[in-house]
mmCIF file of C-alpha atoms in Angstrom:
data_model
loop_
_atom_site.group_PDB
_atom_site.id
_atom_site.type_symbol
_atom_site.label_atom_id
_atom_site.label_comp_id
_atom_site.label_asym_id
_atom_site.label_seq_id
_atom_site.Cartn_x
_atom_site.Cartn_y
_atom_site.Cartn_z
ATOM 1 C CA MET A 53 -0.009 0.127 0.007
ATOM 2 C CA THR A 54 0.951 3.491 -0.802
ATOM 3 C CA TYR A 55 0.291 6.571 0.692
ATOM 4 C CA SER A 56 0.563 10.579 0.650
ATOM 5 C CA ILE A 57 -0.107 13.377 2.676
ATOM 6 C CA LYS A 58 -1.169 16.770 1.520
ATOM 7 C CA ARG A 59 -2.284 19.995 2.797
ATOM 8 C CA ALA A 60 -6.165 20.271 3.136
ATOM 9 C CA CYS A 61 -7.261 23.263 0.685
ATOM 10 C CA GLU A 62 -10.842 24.414 -0.299
ATOM 11 C CA GLY A 63 -12.765 22.078 -1.854
ATOM 12 C CA ASP A 64 -11.554 19.301 0.781
ATOM 13 C CA GLU A 65 -14.228 19.850 3.639
ATOM 14 C CA GLN A 66 -16.392 16.905 2.619
ATOM 15 C CA THR A 67 -13.461 14.401 3.083
ATOM 16 C CA LEU A 68 -12.214 15.919 6.255
ATOM 17 C CA ALA A 69 -16.192 15.805 7.398
ATOM 18 C CA TYR A 70 -16.328 12.306 6.528
ATOM 19 C CA ILE A 71 -13.370 11.165 7.833
ATOM 20 C CA GLN A 72 -13.803 12.869 11.512
ATOM 21 C CA THR A 73 -17.222 11.790 11.539
ATOM 22 C CA GLN A 74 -16.551 8.132 10.837
ATOM 23 C CA SER A 75 -13.370 7.886 13.109
ATOM 24 C CA TRP A 76 -15.696 9.832 16.029
ATOM 25 C CA SER A 77 -18.176 7.047 15.579
ATOM 26 C CA GLN A 78 -16.083 3.902 16.267
ATOM 27 C CA ALA A 79 -13.634 5.576 18.367
ATOM 28 C CA PHE A 80 -16.131 7.112 20.985
ATOM 29 C CA GLN A 81 -19.249 4.992 20.683
ATOM 30 C CA ASN A 82 -18.181 3.738 24.460
ATOM 31 C CA ILE A 83 -17.589 7.023 25.638
ATOM 32 C CA LEU A 84 -19.852 9.533 24.478
ATOM 33 C CA SER A 85 -23.778 9.082 24.833
ATOM 34 C CA ARG A 86 -25.527 8.309 21.660
ATOM 35 C CA GLU A 87 -27.051 11.670 21.922
ATOM 36 C CA GLU A 88 -24.127 13.668 21.923
ATOM 37 C CA LEU A 89 -22.153 11.240 19.276
ATOM 38 C CA GLU A 90 -25.326 11.747 17.090
ATOM 39 C CA ARG A 91 -25.052 15.558 17.590
ATOM 40 C CA CYS A 92 -21.175 15.364 17.126
ATOM 41 C CA THR A 93 -21.157 13.744 13.709
ATOM 42 C CA GLU A 94 -23.835 15.572 12.377
ATOM 43 C CA ILE A 95 -21.791 15.759 8.458
ATOM 44 C CA GLN A 96 -23.680 18.863 7.600
ATOM 45 C CA LYS A 97 -22.222 21.076 10.489
ATOM 46 C CA VAL A 98 -18.721 19.231 10.630
ATOM 47 C CA THR A 99 -18.629 19.727 6.372
ATOM 48 C CA ALA A 100 -19.860 23.259 7.272
ATOM 49 C CA MET A 101 -17.183 24.015 10.274
ATOM 50 C CA TYR A 102 -14.160 22.497 7.828
ATOM 51 C CA LYS A 103 -15.679 24.937 4.964
ATOM 52 C CA LYS A 104 -15.338 28.035 6.983
ATOM 53 C CA LEU A 105 -11.926 27.101 8.514
ATOM 54 C CA LEU A 106 -10.736 26.536 4.760
ATOM 55 C CA GLU A 107 -12.174 29.645 3.563
ATOM 56 C CA ASN A 108 -10.960 31.772 6.301
ATOM 57 C CA HIS A 109 -7.375 30.216 6.073
ATOM 58 C CA ILE A 110 -7.521 29.115 10.254
ATOM 59 C CA GLY A 111 -4.992 26.594 11.140
ATOM 60 C CA ASN A 112 -3.366 23.898 9.234
ATOM 61 C CA GLY A 113 -4.822 20.577 8.180
ATOM 62 C CA TYR A 114 -3.858 17.585 6.344
ATOM 63 C CA ILE A 115 -5.064 14.477 4.274
ATOM 64 C CA LEU A 116 -3.531 11.352 4.458
ATOM 65 C CA THR A 117 -4.430 8.938 1.221
ATOM 66 C CA VAL A 118 -3.911 5.016 1.177
ATOM 67 C CA ASP A 119 -3.577 3.719 -2.271
ATOM 68 C CA GLY A 120 -5.693 7.020 -3.525
ATOM 69 C CA HIS A 121 -8.319 6.823 -0.892
ATOM 70 C CA PRO A 122 -8.457 9.290 1.868
ATOM 71 C CA HIS A 123 -8.013 7.261 5.357
ATOM 72 C CA CYS A 124 -6.588 9.942 7.905
ATOM 73 C CA ILE A 125 -6.738 13.970 8.610
ATOM 74 C CA ALA A 126 -5.073 15.841 11.048
ATOM 75 C CA TRP A 127 -5.644 19.840 12.100
ATOM 76 C CA TRP A 128 -3.294 21.607 14.229
ATOM 77 C CA ASP A 129 -3.144 25.814 14.810
ATOM 78 C CA THR A 130 -1.683 28.281 17.918
ATOM 79 C CA THR A 131 -3.429 26.858 21.257
ATOM 80 C CA ARG A 132 -6.449 28.217 22.072
ATOM 81 C CA GLU A 133 -5.352 27.970 25.986
ATOM 82 C CA LYS A 134 -4.914 31.523 27.088
ATOM 83 C CA GLU A 135 -2.728 29.792 30.230
ATOM 84 C CA MET A 136 -0.108 28.338 27.663
ATOM 85 C CA PRO A 137 1.321 30.935 25.232
ATOM 86 C CA GLY A 138 3.651 29.662 22.927
ATOM 87 C CA TYR A 139 2.170 26.335 22.403
ATOM 88 C CA ALA A 140 0.854 24.787 19.199
ATOM 89 C CA GLU A 141 -2.493 22.756 19.692
ATOM 90 C CA LEU A 142 -3.027 19.639 17.801
ATOM 91 C CA ILE A 143 -6.858 19.989 17.320
ATOM 92 C CA CYS A 144 -7.515 16.637 16.008
ATOM 93 C CA ILE A 145 -5.784 13.339 13.924
ATOM 94 C CA HIS A 146 -8.439 11.086 12.841
ATOM 95 C CA SER A 147 -8.661 7.764 10.589
ATOM 96 C CA LEU A 148 -10.882 5.587 9.319
ATOM 97 C CA GLN A 149 -11.035 2.351 11.544
ATOM 98 C CA GLU A 150 -10.188 -0.121 8.308
ATOM 99 C CA HIS A 151 -6.627 1.246 8.786
ATOM 100 C CA TRP A 152 -6.119 1.282 12.381
ATOM 101 C CA ARG A 153 -2.732 0.212 13.830
ATOM 102 C CA GLN A 154 -1.122 0.013 10.290
ATOM 103 C CA GLY A 155 1.399 2.934 11.296
ATOM 104 C CA TYR A 156 -0.519 5.583 9.199
ATOM 105 C CA GLY A 157 -1.335 7.961 12.071
ATOM 106 C CA SER A 158 2.244 7.733 12.945
ATOM 107 C CA LYS A 159 3.165 8.714 9.507
ATOM 108 C CA MET A 160 0.310 12.009 9.964
ATOM 109 C CA MET A 161 1.738 12.627 13.112
ATOM 110 C CA ASP A 162 5.371 12.978 12.157
ATOM 111 C CA ARG A 163 4.523 15.218 9.563
ATOM 112 C CA VAL A 164 2.227 17.697 11.966
ATOM 113 C CA ILE A 165 5.005 17.710 14.557
ATOM 114 C CA SER A 166 7.386 18.453 11.490
ATOM 115 C CA ASP A 167 5.327 21.069 10.276
ATOM 116 C CA ILE A 168 4.527 22.546 14.135
ATOM 117 C CA THR A 169 8.275 22.814 14.325
ATOM 118 C CA GLN A 170 8.956 24.518 11.247
ATOM 119 C CA ALA A 171 6.851 26.987 12.216
ATOM 120 C CA GLY A 172 8.800 27.848 15.332
ATOM 121 C CA TYR A 173 6.846 26.193 17.895
ATOM 122 C CA SER A 174 8.845 24.344 20.793
ATOM 123 C CA LYS A 175 5.648 22.879 22.320
ATOM 124 C CA VAL A 176 2.659 21.454 21.506
ATOM 125 C CA MET A 177 -0.664 20.488 23.583
ATOM 126 C CA LEU A 178 -3.697 18.339 22.955
ATOM 127 C CA TRP A 179 -6.599 17.562 24.414
ATOM 128 C CA VAL A 180 -8.143 14.031 24.546
ATOM 129 C CA PHE A 181 -10.997 12.178 26.511
ATOM 130 C CA GLU A 182 -9.853 10.430 29.615
ATOM 131 C CA GLN A 183 -11.444 7.259 28.537
ATOM 132 C CA ASN A 184 -9.631 7.126 25.223
ATOM 133 C CA THR A 185 -6.907 4.432 26.120
ATOM 134 C CA ARG A 186 -6.301 3.594 22.473
ATOM 135 C CA ALA A 187 -5.494 7.452 21.591
ATOM 136 C CA ARG A 188 -3.511 8.177 24.872
ATOM 137 C CA LYS A 189 -1.398 5.171 24.135
ATOM 138 C CA PHE A 190 -0.557 6.001 20.762
ATOM 139 C CA TYR A 191 0.385 9.753 22.192
ATOM 140 C CA GLU A 192 2.329 8.611 24.791
ATOM 141 C CA ALA A 193 4.155 6.431 22.173
ATOM 142 C CA LYS A 194 4.814 10.003 20.637
ATOM 143 C CA GLY A 195 6.646 11.234 23.255
ATOM 144 C CA PHE A 196 3.378 13.362 24.998
ATOM 145 C CA PHE A 197 2.483 13.399 28.474
ATOM 146 C CA PRO A 198 -0.443 14.441 30.772
ATOM 147 C CA ASN A 199 0.374 17.652 32.202
ATOM 148 C CA GLY A 200 -2.524 17.562 34.811
ATOM 149 C CA LYS A 201 -4.601 20.029 33.352
ATOM 150 C CA THR A 202 -8.406 18.677 32.721
ATOM 151 C CA LYS A 203 -11.443 20.379 31.323
ATOM 152 C CA PRO A 204 -13.883 20.905 34.384
ATOM 153 C CA ASN A 205 -17.386 19.743 34.235
ATOM 154 C CA LEU A 206 -17.278 18.238 30.704
ATOM 155 C CA VAL A 207 -18.711 14.808 30.920
ATOM 156 C CA PRO A 208 -16.434 12.736 29.541
ATOM 157 C CA THR A 209 -13.491 14.180 31.160
ATOM 158 C CA GLU A 210 -10.782 15.679 28.785
ATOM 159 C CA ILE A 211 -7.098 15.739 30.047
ATOM 160 C CA CYS A 212 -4.187 17.802 28.466
ATOM 161 C CA TYR A 213 -1.242 15.891 26.869
ATOM 162 C CA GLU A 214 1.805 18.297 25.829
ATOM 163 C CA ARG A 215 4.993 17.577 24.228
ATOM 164 C CA THR A 216 8.534 19.521 23.831
ATOM 165 C CA LEU A 217 9.715 19.948 20.592
ATOM 166 C CA CYS A 218 13.416 19.587 19.138
ATOM 167 C CA PRO A 219 14.389 22.722 17.815
ATOM 168 C CA THR A 220 14.707 22.454 13.717
ATOM 169 C CA THR A 221 18.627 23.512 12.547
ATOM 170 C CA LYS A 222 18.436 25.806 9.544
#
């Protein structure tokens, strides 16, 4: 199988939304309530969100294809956390279930981390559901660690992970 990664651009919103909603439906079915999962996977709303992000050049999106078929997406930007200035934030990384545990998420993460480093960031953070042990193991294998922050009053609980990056040499 061959893969490629490209930057997301206007017109990719349906692909981004499809992968995100399908991934959420599989990965979070035992974490979120059925009602919450249905609300978060409304394809029209997610498509509109990505359309707005792409049209307004907000953040940095990527699509990984396997044998020419979209499989994995990622999105990062400057952190939205006021208490963490100077951090980049990995907002999402999602993939379709049929290729889980085949290394494509790692390839996407490596690309995103490289781009974040090249953009001048030395730290990156992300939020993950506490119950999402599969994702937490993935992040920990990629050098992320929980920093003790949680999002209060959210069910299920989200915990903050971060990672220090090696600067690029130019």
